[in-house]
Short mmCIF file of C-alpha atoms in Angstrom, two decimals:
data_model
loop_
_atom_site.label_atom_id
_atom_site.label_comp_id
_atom_site.label_asym_id
_atom_site.label_seq_id
_atom_site.Cartn_x
_atom_site.Cartn_y
_atom_site.Cartn_z
CA UNK A 7 19.25 39.82 -58.76
CA UNK A 8 16.68 41.15 -56.32
CA UNK A 9 15.32 39.82 -53.04
CA UNK A 10 11.76 40.98 -52.49
CA UNK A 11 10.11 41.18 -49.09
CA UNK A 12 6.43 40.36 -48.70
CA UNK A 13 4.25 43.43 -49.04
CA UNK A 14 2.23 45.08 -46.28
CA UNK A 15 4.01 44.84 -42.91
CA UNK A 16 7.61 45.86 -42.39
CA UNK A 17 10.27 43.34 -41.37
CA UNK A 18 10.02 43.99 -37.62
CA UNK A 19 6.23 43.64 -37.60
CA UNK A 20 6.41 40.36 -39.51
CA UNK A 21 9.08 39.00 -37.18
CA UNK A 22 6.98 39.91 -34.15
CA UNK A 23 3.91 38.18 -35.62
CA UNK A 24 5.87 35.05 -36.54
CA UNK A 25 7.49 34.74 -33.12
CA UNK A 26 4.18 35.32 -31.33
CA UNK A 27 2.45 32.71 -33.49
CA UNK A 28 5.12 30.06 -32.86
CA UNK A 29 5.06 30.62 -29.10
CA UNK A 30 1.27 30.58 -28.97
CA UNK A 31 1.30 27.32 -30.92
CA UNK A 32 3.67 25.66 -28.45
CA UNK A 33 1.65 26.85 -25.45
CA UNK A 34 -1.66 25.65 -26.87
CA UNK A 35 -0.24 22.30 -27.98
CA UNK A 36 1.08 21.54 -24.48
CA UNK A 37 -2.34 22.35 -22.97
CA UNK A 38 -4.05 20.09 -25.53
CA UNK A 39 -1.71 17.17 -24.88
CA UNK A 40 -2.28 17.35 -21.11
CA UNK A 41 -6.06 17.61 -21.49
CA UNK A 42 -6.33 14.76 -23.99
CA UNK A 43 -3.93 12.52 -22.05
CA UNK A 44 -6.26 12.89 -19.07
CA UNK A 45 -9.32 12.11 -21.24
CA UNK A 46 -7.66 9.03 -22.72
CA UNK A 47 -6.53 7.83 -19.28
CA UNK A 48 -10.06 7.87 -17.87
CA UNK A 49 -11.83 6.49 -20.96
CA UNK A 50 -9.47 4.16 -22.83
CA UNK A 51 -11.09 5.45 -26.03
CA UNK A 52 -9.21 4.86 -29.29
CA UNK A 53 -10.62 8.01 -30.88
CA UNK A 54 -9.43 10.06 -27.87
CA UNK A 55 -6.06 8.37 -28.25
CA UNK A 56 -6.10 9.35 -31.93
CA UNK A 57 -6.78 12.94 -30.99
CA UNK A 58 -4.02 12.81 -28.36
CA UNK A 59 -1.58 11.42 -30.91
CA UNK A 60 -2.48 14.21 -33.30
CA UNK A 61 -1.80 16.79 -30.57
CA UNK A 62 1.55 15.16 -29.70
CA UNK A 63 2.59 15.49 -33.33
CA UNK A 64 1.41 19.11 -33.28
CA UNK A 65 3.59 19.75 -30.24
CA UNK A 66 6.65 18.35 -31.98
CA UNK A 67 5.81 20.35 -35.10
CA UNK A 68 5.31 23.54 -33.10
CA UNK A 69 8.64 23.13 -31.34
CA UNK A 70 10.28 22.55 -34.72
CA UNK A 71 8.64 25.72 -36.04
CA UNK A 72 9.75 27.69 -33.00
CA UNK A 73 13.40 27.10 -33.88
CA UNK A 74 12.98 27.02 -37.66
CA UNK A 75 11.17 30.37 -37.88
CA UNK A 76 13.69 32.07 -35.58
CA UNK A 77 16.51 30.72 -37.75
CA UNK A 78 14.79 31.64 -41.02
CA UNK A 79 14.47 35.27 -39.89
CA UNK A 80 18.25 35.68 -39.64
CA UNK A 81 19.50 38.16 -42.26
CA UNK A 82 21.65 37.02 -45.21
CA UNK A 83 25.31 36.44 -44.43
CA UNK A 84 28.49 35.43 -46.28
CA UNK A 85 27.50 31.74 -46.26
CA UNK A 86 23.79 32.25 -47.03
CA UNK A 87 23.53 35.07 -49.55
CA UNK A 88 19.79 34.54 -50.08
CA UNK A 89 19.04 34.36 -46.37
CA UNK A 90 17.91 31.42 -44.25
CA UNK A 91 14.27 31.28 -45.36
CA UNK A 92 14.33 27.67 -46.57
CA UNK A 93 14.61 26.55 -42.97
CA UNK A 94 10.82 26.98 -42.92
CA UNK A 95 10.35 24.56 -45.79
CA UNK A 96 12.72 22.06 -44.17
CA UNK A 97 10.65 22.29 -40.99
CA UNK A 98 7.48 21.71 -43.00
CA UNK A 99 9.00 18.62 -44.64
CA UNK A 100 10.10 17.26 -41.27
CA UNK A 101 6.60 17.78 -39.91
CA UNK A 102 5.11 15.90 -42.86
CA UNK A 103 7.29 12.87 -42.05
CA UNK A 104 6.27 12.94 -38.38
CA UNK A 105 2.59 13.26 -39.23
CA UNK A 106 2.79 10.37 -41.72
CA UNK A 107 4.33 8.08 -39.11
CA UNK A 108 1.69 9.02 -36.53
CA UNK A 109 -1.12 8.43 -39.04
CA UNK A 110 0.17 4.96 -39.94
CA UNK A 111 0.51 4.09 -36.25
CA UNK A 112 -3.05 5.24 -35.60
CA UNK A 113 -4.48 3.33 -38.57
CA UNK A 114 -2.90 0.07 -37.41
CA UNK A 115 -4.40 0.46 -33.92
CA UNK A 116 -7.80 1.44 -35.33
CA UNK A 117 -7.94 -1.72 -37.44
CA UNK A 118 -7.01 -3.85 -34.45
CA UNK A 119 -9.63 -2.15 -32.29
CA UNK A 120 -12.28 -2.59 -35.01
CA UNK A 121 -11.78 -6.37 -34.88
CA UNK A 122 -11.65 -6.53 -31.07
CA UNK A 123 -13.47 -3.50 -29.62
CA UNK A 124 -12.85 -2.52 -25.98
CA UNK A 125 -15.47 -0.73 -23.85
CA UNK A 126 -15.23 3.05 -23.39
CA UNK A 127 -15.96 4.49 -19.90
CA UNK A 128 -16.35 7.98 -18.33
CA UNK A 129 -17.62 9.37 -21.61
CA UNK A 130 -19.26 12.48 -20.10
CA UNK A 131 -15.99 13.77 -18.64
CA UNK A 132 -14.17 13.08 -21.91
CA UNK A 133 -16.77 15.08 -23.86
CA UNK A 134 -16.17 18.15 -21.66
CA UNK A 135 -12.38 17.84 -22.04
CA UNK A 136 -12.52 17.47 -25.82
CA UNK A 137 -14.99 20.38 -26.05
CA UNK A 138 -12.49 22.59 -24.23
CA UNK A 139 -9.73 21.42 -26.58
CA UNK A 140 -11.91 22.25 -29.59
CA UNK A 141 -12.51 25.85 -28.49
CA UNK A 142 -8.81 26.42 -27.70
CA UNK A 143 -7.71 24.98 -31.05
CA UNK A 144 -10.23 27.06 -33.02
CA UNK A 145 -8.87 30.24 -31.43
CA UNK A 146 -5.30 29.29 -32.35
CA UNK A 147 -6.20 28.40 -35.97
CA UNK A 148 -7.94 31.76 -36.47
CA UNK A 149 -4.85 33.59 -35.19
CA UNK A 150 -2.51 31.50 -37.35
CA UNK A 151 -4.58 32.20 -40.46
CA UNK A 152 -4.26 35.92 -39.70
CA UNK A 153 -0.48 35.61 -39.36
CA UNK A 154 -0.20 33.63 -42.63
CA UNK A 155 -2.19 36.31 -44.51
CA UNK A 156 0.18 38.98 -43.19
CA UNK A 157 3.50 37.14 -43.56
CA UNK A 158 3.03 34.32 -46.14
CA UNK A 159 4.98 32.04 -43.77
CA UNK A 160 5.29 28.45 -45.01
CA UNK A 161 6.04 27.09 -41.53
CA UNK A 162 3.06 28.81 -39.89
CA UNK A 163 0.83 27.69 -42.77
CA UNK A 164 1.97 24.09 -42.24
CA UNK A 165 1.41 24.42 -38.50
CA UNK A 166 -2.08 25.80 -39.17
CA UNK A 167 -2.89 22.72 -41.26
CA UNK A 168 -1.96 20.55 -38.29
CA UNK A 169 -4.22 22.44 -35.95
CA UNK A 170 -7.04 22.53 -38.49
CA UNK A 171 -6.79 18.75 -38.56
CA UNK A 172 -6.92 18.92 -34.77
CA UNK A 173 -10.19 20.89 -35.00
CA UNK A 174 -11.65 18.20 -37.23
CA UNK A 175 -10.36 15.38 -35.04
CA UNK A 176 -11.86 17.05 -31.98
CA UNK A 177 -15.24 17.30 -33.73
CA UNK A 178 -14.99 13.69 -34.87
CA UNK A 179 -14.02 12.67 -31.34
CA UNK A 180 -17.07 14.38 -29.87
CA UNK A 181 -19.36 12.70 -32.42
CA UNK A 182 -17.73 9.33 -31.82
CA UNK A 183 -18.01 9.59 -28.03
CA UNK A 184 -21.65 10.59 -28.33
CA UNK A 185 -22.40 7.63 -30.62
CA UNK A 186 -20.54 5.26 -28.30
CA UNK A 187 -22.55 6.59 -25.38
CA UNK A 188 -25.72 5.57 -27.23
CA UNK A 189 -24.49 2.04 -27.92
CA UNK A 190 -22.62 2.30 -31.24
CA UNK A 191 -19.69 0.13 -30.12
CA UNK A 192 -17.73 0.31 -33.38
CA UNK A 193 -17.99 4.12 -33.68
CA UNK A 194 -14.76 4.58 -31.72
CA UNK A 195 -12.74 2.44 -34.15
CA UNK A 196 -14.40 3.74 -37.32
CA UNK A 197 -13.81 7.37 -36.42
CA UNK A 198 -10.23 6.49 -35.48
CA UNK A 199 -9.75 5.13 -39.00
CA UNK A 200 -11.28 8.24 -40.60
CA UNK A 201 -9.08 10.55 -38.54
CA UNK A 202 -6.01 8.51 -39.46
CA UNK A 203 -6.76 8.78 -43.18
CA UNK A 204 -7.34 12.54 -42.89
CA UNK A 205 -4.06 13.06 -41.02
CA UNK A 206 -2.22 11.04 -43.68
CA UNK A 207 -3.65 13.15 -46.53
CA UNK A 208 -2.77 16.36 -44.65
CA UNK A 209 0.80 15.16 -44.23
CA UNK A 210 1.12 14.55 -47.97
CA UNK A 211 -0.11 18.06 -48.75
CA UNK A 212 2.29 19.71 -46.29
CA UNK A 213 5.20 17.64 -47.58
CA UNK A 214 4.46 18.45 -51.23
CA UNK A 215 4.22 22.20 -50.50
CA UNK A 216 7.58 22.10 -48.73
CA UNK A 217 9.23 20.11 -51.53
CA UNK A 218 8.04 22.64 -54.12
CA UNK A 219 9.78 25.44 -52.22
CA UNK A 220 12.95 23.43 -51.65
CA UNK A 221 13.04 22.65 -55.38
CA UNK A 222 12.94 26.40 -56.18
CA UNK A 223 9.60 26.28 -57.97
CA UNK A 224 8.80 29.48 -59.86
CA UNK A 225 6.52 32.04 -58.24
CA UNK A 226 2.85 32.00 -59.35
CA UNK A 227 2.19 33.62 -62.72
CA UNK A 228 0.32 36.56 -61.16
CA UNK A 229 3.28 37.41 -58.90
CA UNK A 230 5.80 37.06 -61.74
CA UNK A 231 3.77 39.34 -63.99
CA UNK A 232 3.36 41.92 -61.21
CA UNK A 233 7.13 42.07 -60.68
CA UNK A 234 7.82 42.35 -64.41
CA UNK A 235 5.25 45.13 -64.77
CA UNK A 236 6.76 47.04 -61.85
CA UNK A 237 10.26 46.78 -63.32
CA UNK A 238 9.06 47.86 -66.77
CA UNK A 239 7.33 50.84 -65.17
CA UNK A 240 10.69 52.18 -64.00
CA UNK A 241 11.84 55.16 -66.12
CA UNK A 242 14.50 54.10 -68.59
CA UNK A 243 13.77 50.37 -68.50
CA UNK A 244 13.26 49.03 -72.02
CA UNK A 245 12.82 45.27 -71.55
CA UNK A 246 12.97 42.40 -69.05
CA UNK A 247 14.61 39.14 -70.15
CA UNK A 248 15.56 35.75 -68.67
CA UNK A 249 13.22 36.18 -65.71
CA UNK A 250 13.69 33.58 -62.96
CA UNK A 251 12.13 33.51 -59.48
CA UNK A 252 11.72 31.40 -56.37
CA UNK A 253 10.71 31.66 -52.73
CA UNK A 254 12.97 31.57 -49.70
CA UNK A 255 10.87 31.86 -46.55
CA UNK A 256 9.51 35.40 -46.35
CA UNK A 257 11.44 36.52 -49.44
CA UNK A 258 10.76 36.31 -53.15
CA UNK A 259 14.08 36.01 -54.98
CA UNK A 260 14.22 37.24 -58.57
CA UNK A 261 16.98 36.89 -61.14
CA UNK A 262 16.47 38.79 -64.41
CA UNK A 263 18.22 40.74 -67.15
CA UNK A 264 17.11 44.33 -67.70
CA UNK A 265 17.70 46.42 -70.82
CA UNK A 266 17.66 50.12 -69.96
CA UNK A 267 18.50 53.48 -71.46
CA UNK A 268 22.00 54.83 -71.02
CA UNK A 269 21.02 57.67 -68.70
CA UNK A 270 19.93 55.26 -65.92
CA UNK A 271 22.50 53.45 -63.80
CA UNK A 272 22.18 49.77 -62.98
CA UNK A 273 22.63 50.64 -59.31
CA UNK A 274 19.56 52.93 -59.28
CA UNK A 275 17.33 50.40 -61.02
CA UNK A 276 18.46 47.57 -58.72
CA UNK A 277 17.67 49.66 -55.62
CA UNK A 278 14.18 50.36 -56.96
CA UNK A 279 13.61 46.67 -57.74
CA UNK A 280 14.41 45.79 -54.13
CA UNK A 281 11.60 48.09 -53.02
CA UNK A 282 8.91 46.38 -55.13
#
């Protein structure tokens, strides 16, 4: 049995990146909620409300990630021999449930608004607020994508999906407000419906990715073959059999049988496998 760390950065560097990303996410989400709540208050726009609802869900998700990532980084102990990495996948699954509920709530309001549209006021101010939210969210998404490339974090990847949806909802909100300003009265409701559908699809993707990890799905074929090739390259190793693998947060866990020549000890080969 071997537990493999993600390649590239060492453990301390990855932990620092993950903690910085979770804290940045919480800070940005709070700013977005305050800005969009103000925009909704002065306009009464459904599409602004949709964007606000999306940001509220992002805030809850970010707070969940803040605790889940910190917990997942705890080293293995007597009760959790493979570490605590699946806390990330549990957080991702919880986020998917929250996002699904918010999307259904939004869709119901959008349908009601489509049948009985209300006027939208103070559109110019709302456009400036949403434009600010768009720039702030884009900066966060770019940083999260960098962290995911370096750490392969499931929780940060899920959080990035939320904020990418926020980028799209902000763009849709700006388009909708502009169309409403020029007399397209149903634009607010129609864009609210589109945003709701997009959020619902995103939730399904995040939930499915989390379920695959929780169900101990095998690593991708390319990763499995790389590990096998590295083990076979060890001097004295003759064959690899009964190869099994799964992910646990930042770790790849591998269970395999190795046939090796008598002059090599199992202890030496196992230590080398941990370094792959």
